[in-house]
């Protein structure tokens, strides 16, 4: 399989050519903002669909605003970049992408010049009926008044990296963060949901979490549609996790990833929960466009082909 080319500031380049200067704020302070996006190959439509691009671009602009980036990018610029990297590589498979805006200037105060790249990557998934063994991290989620998680910048992910490496060293698959108040926040790169006493519950956006697009997809439509119940947004205490019936992470990259145990307490019967499985199946059908509802969420990448 050939190595995908990267779209960088208007050109498709090889991975080796996509380099940044060591003196840039992007390299030294990780002064960047990014989005993780997915495109899904639909075999019967012979089409590649990007999921909820407009929501990703809106959040990307919010991150650039908070970081005071001097050069904004319009939605049209961002759409063109994503389309060009996908069509230019001729993908006919599921693909994950990092859309990254960065500061080339040197020093802590640099806000310009900025650059943009889209890096397509093949990203695996767990096998069916599998899930994660999680722990509560002893690292706290950074708070909104320190390094806000609402801001999706590379530097923020050092918090996740510390927790992930500790979790792995301790024999778990992934950490769950509590925030500075000791309430449940989220995973390293995913939002947290649990089923407790039959209700689908997730922390509010004020619990030091990223304002996740997948979370919004569940809240706005999927939970009601699939389970016939609303999502309850409320603070979650640590010990609730140990007695939850089900839990999962969700995100553009994680999609819906079941959690089987937390701090070695099995959830439910220790297998993928029934509600989690239903949401997972429904989510995959919608993102891939095998379920044709919500067409406004899917951007087709290739010009429509007429089958003969
Ligand atoms: N939290 C964090 C810290 C993340 O990096 C992500 C992935 N973008 C998420 C949650 C899930 O967000 P989304 O559903 O928008 O991908």
PDB file of C-alpha atoms and ligand atoms in Angstrom, residues 34-36 56 59 141 149 152 157 186-191 209-215 250-253, ligand 1:
ATOM      1  CA  UNK A  34      -6.198  20.655  14.553  1.00  0.00           C
ATOM      2  CA  UNK A  35      -9.196  18.510  13.758  1.00  0.00           C
ATOM      3  CA  UNK A  36      -9.378  14.723  13.418  1.00  0.00           C
ATOM      4  CA  UNK A  56     -15.309  20.384  12.320  1.00  0.00           C
ATOM      5  CA  UNK A  59     -14.615  24.218  15.784  1.00  0.00           C
ATOM      6  CA  UNK A 141      -7.741  16.941  33.133  1.00  0.00           C
ATOM      7  CA  UNK A 149      -9.537  21.436  26.514  1.00  0.00           C
ATOM      8  CA  UNK A 152      -8.056  21.713  20.228  1.00  0.00           C
ATOM      9  CA  UNK A 157      -2.445  16.486  24.190  1.00  0.00           C
ATOM     10  CA  UNK A 186     -13.364  12.348  29.216  1.00  0.00           C
ATOM     11  CA  UNK A 187     -10.752  10.099  27.611  1.00  0.00           C
ATOM     12  CA  UNK A 188      -7.506  11.245  25.986  1.00  0.00           C
ATOM     13  CA  UNK A 189      -9.116  11.785  22.569  1.00  0.00           C
ATOM     14  CA  UNK A 190     -12.732  10.835  23.093  1.00  0.00           C
ATOM     15  CA  UNK A 191     -15.831  11.821  25.023  1.00  0.00           C
ATOM     16  CA  UNK A 209     -14.105  18.229  27.891  1.00  0.00           C
ATOM     17  CA  UNK A 210     -13.746  18.949  24.200  1.00  0.00           C
ATOM     18  CA  UNK A 211     -17.070  19.972  22.653  1.00  0.00           C
ATOM     19  CA  UNK A 212     -17.216  16.743  20.692  1.00  0.00           C
ATOM     20  CA  UNK A 213     -19.046  16.486  17.392  1.00  0.00           C
ATOM     21  CA  UNK A 214     -19.770  12.791  17.898  1.00  0.00           C
ATOM     22  CA  UNK A 215     -21.212  13.601  21.323  1.00  0.00           C
ATOM     23  CA  UNK A 250     -16.990   8.347  21.311  1.00  0.00           C
ATOM     24  CA  UNK A 251     -15.200  10.589  18.861  1.00  0.00           C
ATOM     25  CA  UNK A 252     -14.484  11.050  15.180  1.00  0.00           C
ATOM     26  CA  UNK A 253     -11.496   8.734  15.506  1.00  0.00           C
TER      27      UNK A 253
HETATM   28  N1  LIG B   1     -12.072  14.809  23.429  1.00  0.00           N
HETATM   29  C1  LIG B   1     -10.839  14.989  22.940  1.00  0.00           C
HETATM   30  C2  LIG B   1      -9.762  15.470  23.841  1.00  0.00           C
HETATM   31  C3  LIG B   1     -10.572  14.712  21.586  1.00  0.00           C
HETATM   32  O1  LIG B   1      -9.356  14.880  21.085  1.00  0.00           O
HETATM   33  C4  LIG B   1     -11.634  14.244  20.759  1.00  0.00           C
HETATM   34  C5  LIG B   1     -11.363  13.933  19.314  1.00  0.00           C
HETATM   35  N2  LIG B   1     -11.478  15.057  18.507  1.00  0.00           N
HETATM   36  C6  LIG B   1     -12.904  14.098  21.315  1.00  0.00           C
HETATM   37  C7  LIG B   1     -13.097  14.383  22.662  1.00  0.00           C
HETATM   38  C8  LIG B   1     -14.064  13.692  20.469  1.00  0.00           C
HETATM   39  O2  LIG B   1     -14.416  14.776  19.644  1.00  0.00           O
HETATM   40  P1  LIG B   1     -15.108  14.571  18.227  1.00  0.00           P
HETATM   41  O3  LIG B   1     -16.313  13.744  18.458  1.00  0.00           O
HETATM   42  O4  LIG B   1     -15.456  15.949  17.781  1.00  0.00           O
HETATM   43  O5  LIG B   1     -14.105  13.921  17.351  1.00  0.00           O
END
